[in-house]
Structures are given as structure tokens and as C-alpha cells.
Amino acid sequence: MNKLYEIFPKVFTVSKPSRITIRPRQSRKPFGNNQVIQVKIHSMENHADQTELLCKPDRQGALHIKTTLKNKGEYRLELRSKLKNKRPLGVLRIFAADKKHARLRPYRGDLHIHTTYSDGKSSPIEMAIIAREKGLDYAAITDHCAYAPSLEAIKQAGKAGLNMLLLPGEEVGMQNWHILSINASEAVMNHFSFVKSVYEPVYQKALSKLRKRKLLPGVSLESYAHIITTVERIKKLGGVSCINHPYWVFHDRYHLPTPLFKQILHDNLTDCVEVLVSDIRTEDQMLTV
């Protein structure tokens, strides 16, 4: 999200003449009526696809740009004043897609947020406010083995009138794997920790089934049975499961053993996979699935 300007729409039909509208946010003064704005548009993938336009804002301070995005994918828009051209006024992002997908409305969110209840540095409501300030439409507080912080954020955000969707969640994990539970009706880890009668039968059943299967080389039966049990519990509670940071480097190796990850993908076990994780202790890591 750009804190200075908003752009609409954000997704366009590729190869179709389109109209882009850019408005300053309330916290910023509008463009001057006579100010000429230079708009540079270029594809992030096709270096030859770039356009440069000059336009003036309307009476309400909005810019209206007519252009055609020729390639699918992400585009970067850079705004510069012809009067003060040293630094960009703002940088925005839009996307071009085929006709079918361009009709869909894009939402931005973060389902993996920690607070002071685990290894974060801010409270649940502070993290929710930060998420909204960054332009996210939805978020979930997912502390390690803690469901209550997400409910606390939801409750306090409601009192504060925070206009965003907050989902309950937690990060369930054992020694070499972590799974997000999103929008489940209650805590998952509480059952694992305190109600063995709930967990053990499901685990033993999963383990028994795995012993009859031919798994990928290197897959630990016990670890995979725990993962299956966790995912089944999340589903029973009406939640969505997401395997976390498969390529996160922990103690100089991937935290999630690659054979386990490949087996999860092969079996289509979890509802989703975390594909981008930022870790200041190592480096940004991205996985394309």
C-alpha cells in the first residue's frame, strides 16, 4: 500500500484500453490544479513495455490516466512533479490479468502475525492497527500455541471501530514443522496439550494407515502422522490449515524436512502453503509452488 496515494482499480484486463484513477489520501494535500505530473508505467516482467505520460489533476485533485497494459503481471507506476523532479511523489502497483481474473477483486492480508504472547514485540491490537495502516484488508493473529491473542485482537478492534476483517488463529507446531490454524472455532493446541483422549486416537489411527502406505523416501511416519492429526483437528473445528515457511532456514537447514513437505504437497493435505516469509535473522525467502 502507498500511504500517500490510492489507485483504482488495481487489476486491469490485459491488452484492453483502461482508465486509471489516482487520488491523494486525506493526509496529503491534493495535486495543484496547474501542476503537471509525470507518470511512468512499466511492466515488472517485460522490460520493453514502458510508457511515460504527462497529465494534470482534475478539480478534486485526482489524476485520470488512459493506457493499455500489454502484458500480464505486475506494473509499477511512478509519479513525479515536473516542478520538483528530484524524488518521486509516489510509487504504486497495479496488475494486468486475463478477462476472467481481471473481474475478481484483489484482497491483501497477512495470516501469520506474532505478538508479545509468543515471540512478537507488540500487542495483538497494536499489530491489527499496523496491519490496517499498511492497507491490509484482513489479518489473523497467529501466535505460537496461543489462540486467545487472536480473540483479544478481534474484541479490541471491534471496540475501536477498526475497519478490517480479523480472523481467529494460532500457529500449531512441533519440533520440525509449523501449521497455521485459521478461523477455527476454538484452540487446536489446547486439545493436544491437555486432552490426550481427543488427540491420541486420531494420531494412532493416522499412524496405522501410514504404515500400510508407501510414502516418499525419508518421510518420518511419526512426524507425518502428527501433521495429519493436526490438519484433521483444524478441519473438524471449521478452520483452514496452512503449512508454514517450508524453506525457512533454522540452524543452517530447512526447518521443515523436504521429504515431509513433498509428501504434504503430494497428498494435497493442507488447504494452502505459505509461499513468502520475511525473516530479519536470515533473508527473505520465497517458494513458488
Tab-separated table of N, CA and C in Angstrom, residues 85-141:
chain	number	residue	atom	x	y	z
A	85	ASN	N	11.498	17.447	-9.561
A	85	ASN	CA	11.664	16.139	-10.170
A	85	ASN	C	12.794	15.317	-9.535
A	86	LYS	N	13.266	15.707	-8.363
A	86	LYS	CA	14.377	15.009	-7.745
A	86	LYS	C	13.943	13.635	-7.197
A	87	ARG	N	12.855	13.606	-6.498
A	87	ARG	CA	12.378	12.359	-5.910
A	87	ARG	C	10.949	12.095	-6.368
A	88	PRO	N	10.560	10.835	-6.526
A	88	PRO	CA	9.182	10.527	-6.923
A	88	PRO	C	8.188	11.000	-5.860
A	89	LEU	N	7.033	11.454	-6.323
A	89	LEU	CA	5.961	11.792	-5.391
A	89	LEU	C	5.373	10.535	-4.768
A	90	GLY	N	5.417	9.472	-5.522
A	90	GLY	CA	4.862	8.219	-5.028
A	90	GLY	C	5.084	7.100	-6.020
A	91	VAL	N	5.061	5.870	-5.522
A	91	VAL	CA	5.172	4.683	-6.353
A	91	VAL	C	3.996	3.770	-6.031
A	92	LEU	N	3.284	3.328	-7.064
A	92	LEU	CA	2.108	2.477	-6.874
A	92	LEU	C	2.227	1.229	-7.743
A	93	ARG	N	1.410	0.228	-7.430
A	93	ARG	CA	1.441	-1.043	-8.156
A	93	ARG	C	0.045	-1.400	-8.653
A	94	ILE	N	-0.011	-1.912	-9.873
A	94	ILE	CA	-1.256	-2.438	-10.427
A	94	ILE	C	-0.926	-3.753	-11.138
A	95	PHE	N	-1.973	-4.466	-11.554
A	95	PHE	CA	-1.772	-5.757	-12.192
A	95	PHE	C	-2.649	-5.871	-13.439
A	96	ALA	N	-2.145	-6.598	-14.412
A	96	ALA	CA	-2.916	-6.907	-15.618
A	96	ALA	C	-3.150	-8.412	-15.654
A	97	ALA	N	-4.383	-8.803	-15.966
A	97	ALA	CA	-4.741	-10.222	-15.996
A	97	ALA	C	-5.688	-10.474	-17.150
A	98	ASP	N	-5.963	-11.740	-17.419
A	98	ASP	CA	-6.928	-12.051	-18.469
A	98	ASP	C	-8.315	-11.603	-18.029
A	99	LYS	N	-9.255	-11.614	-18.960
A	99	LYS	CA	-10.590	-11.064	-18.707
A	99	LYS	C	-11.269	-11.721	-17.523
A	100	LYS	N	-11.138	-13.037	-17.403
A	100	LYS	CA	-11.781	-13.772	-16.325
A	100	LYS	C	-11.279	-13.326	-14.956
A	101	HIS	N	-9.960	-13.245	-14.801
A	101	HIS	CA	-9.390	-12.932	-13.496
A	101	HIS	C	-9.397	-11.436	-13.193
A	102	ALA	N	-9.468	-10.610	-14.232
A	102	ALA	CA	-9.499	-9.170	-14.002
A	102	ALA	C	-10.794	-8.734	-13.338
A	103	ARG	N	-11.824	-9.574	-13.426
A	103	ARG	CA	-13.113	-9.244	-12.794
A	103	ARG	C	-13.072	-9.432	-11.286
A	104	LEU	N	-12.120	-10.224	-10.816
A	104	LEU	CA	-12.046	-10.526	-9.390
A	104	LEU	C	-11.474	-9.342	-8.625
A	105	ARG	N	-11.919	-9.188	-7.408
A	105	ARG	CA	-11.414	-8.100	-6.579
A	105	ARG	C	-10.249	-8.598	-5.734
A	106	PRO	N	-9.097	-7.949	-5.801
A	106	PRO	CA	-7.943	-8.411	-5.023
A	106	PRO	C	-8.024	-7.968	-3.567
A	107	TYR	N	-7.641	-8.866	-2.680
A	107	TYR	CA	-7.566	-8.542	-1.259
A	107	TYR	C	-6.151	-8.814	-0.772
A	108	ARG	N	-5.707	-7.995	0.139
A	108	ARG	CA	-4.370	-8.156	0.706
A	108	ARG	C	-4.490	-8.435	2.193
A	109	GLY	N	-3.722	-9.411	2.656
A	109	GLY	CA	-3.795	-9.730	4.072
A	109	GLY	C	-2.557	-10.454	4.551
A	110	ASP	N	-2.507	-10.676	5.853
A	110	ASP	CA	-1.404	-11.395	6.488
A	110	ASP	C	-1.998	-12.346	7.520
A	111	LEU	N	-1.754	-13.640	7.328
A	111	LEU	CA	-2.304	-14.652	8.225
A	111	LEU	C	-1.253	-15.205	9.186
A	112	HIS	N	-0.085	-14.605	9.217
A	112	HIS	CA	0.990	-15.118	10.072
A	112	HIS	C	1.599	-13.950	10.841
A	113	ILE	N	0.958	-13.582	11.944
A	113	ILE	CA	1.380	-12.423	12.742
A	113	ILE	C	1.575	-12.844	14.191
A	114	HIS	N	2.729	-12.511	14.758
A	114	HIS	CA	3.012	-12.840	16.153
A	114	HIS	C	2.961	-11.586	17.021
A	115	THR	N	2.682	-11.760	18.299
A	115	THR	CA	2.597	-10.652	19.243
A	115	THR	C	3.435	-10.977	20.483
A	116	THR	N	3.289	-10.155	21.501
A	116	THR	CA	4.027	-10.382	22.751
A	116	THR	C	3.587	-11.663	23.448
A	117	TYR	N	2.507	-12.282	22.989
A	117	TYR	CA	2.087	-13.546	23.585
A	117	TYR	C	2.997	-14.703	23.160
A	118	SER	N	3.814	-14.490	22.108
A	118	SER	CA	4.808	-15.510	21.752
A	118	SER	C	6.143	-14.804	21.505
A	119	ASP	N	6.571	-14.675	20.258
A	119	ASP	CA	7.868	-14.053	20.016
A	119	ASP	C	7.759	-12.739	19.238
A	120	GLY	N	6.627	-12.053	19.374
A	120	GLY	CA	6.460	-10.740	18.769
A	120	GLY	C	6.810	-9.633	19.744
A	121	LYS	N	6.767	-8.389	19.269
A	121	LYS	CA	7.156	-7.251	20.100
A	121	LYS	C	6.023	-6.260	20.350
A	122	SER	N	4.832	-6.543	19.822
A	122	SER	CA	3.693	-5.642	20.013
A	122	SER	C	2.481	-6.442	20.448
A	123	SER	N	1.501	-5.756	21.016
A	123	SER	CA	0.287	-6.411	21.482
A	123	SER	C	-0.599	-6.800	20.305
A	124	PRO	N	-1.588	-7.670	20.506
A	124	PRO	CA	-2.490	-8.052	19.413
A	124	PRO	C	-3.179	-6.872	18.740
A	125	ILE	N	-3.705	-5.929	19.515
A	125	ILE	CA	-4.417	-4.811	18.906
A	125	ILE	C	-3.441	-3.885	18.178
A	126	GLU	N	-2.231	-3.748	18.701
A	126	GLU	CA	-1.232	-2.924	18.004
A	126	GLU	C	-0.901	-3.526	16.642
A	127	MET	N	-0.754	-4.843	16.582
A	127	MET	CA	-0.440	-5.492	15.312
A	127	MET	C	-1.609	-5.376	14.333
A	128	ALA	N	-2.834	-5.436	14.851
A	128	ALA	CA	-4.005	-5.274	13.990
A	128	ALA	C	-4.047	-3.862	13.396
A	129	ILE	N	-3.741	-2.867	14.208
A	129	ILE	CA	-3.740	-1.482	13.740
A	129	ILE	C	-2.636	-1.272	12.697
A	130	ILE	N	-1.472	-1.833	12.950
A	130	ILE	CA	-0.370	-1.727	11.990
A	130	ILE	C	-0.760	-2.371	10.659
A	131	ALA	N	-1.425	-3.522	10.743
A	131	ALA	CA	-1.858	-4.208	9.523
A	131	ALA	C	-2.813	-3.331	8.721
A	132	ARG	N	-3.710	-2.653	9.414
A	132	ARG	CA	-4.664	-1.780	8.719
A	132	ARG	C	-3.954	-0.576	8.123
A	133	GLU	N	-2.990	-0.022	8.859
A	133	GLU	CA	-2.246	1.131	8.356
A	133	GLU	C	-1.462	0.786	7.095
A	134	LYS	N	-1.065	-0.460	6.977
A	134	LYS	CA	-0.339	-0.904	5.795
A	134	LYS	C	-1.267	-1.250	4.637
A	135	GLY	N	-2.564	-1.064	4.844
A	135	GLY	CA	-3.515	-1.266	3.761
A	135	GLY	C	-4.044	-2.674	3.626
A	136	LEU	N	-3.854	-3.510	4.629
A	136	LEU	CA	-4.357	-4.876	4.549
A	136	LEU	C	-5.873	-4.900	4.746
A	137	ASP	N	-6.520	-5.789	4.021
A	137	ASP	CA	-7.969	-5.938	4.136
A	137	ASP	C	-8.347	-6.942	5.214
A	138	TYR	N	-7.453	-7.883	5.494
A	138	TYR	CA	-7.737	-8.903	6.510
A	138	TYR	C	-6.427	-9.335	7.167
A	139	ALA	N	-6.531	-9.931	8.343
A	139	ALA	CA	-5.348	-10.402	9.054
A	139	ALA	C	-5.767	-11.420	10.104
A	140	ALA	N	-4.793	-12.173	10.572
A	140	ALA	CA	-5.025	-13.119	11.659
A	140	ALA	C	-3.823	-13.088	12.587
A	141	ILE	N	-4.080	-12.917	13.874
A	141	ILE	CA	-3.019	-13.043	14.866
A	141	ILE	C	-2.809	-14.536	15.097
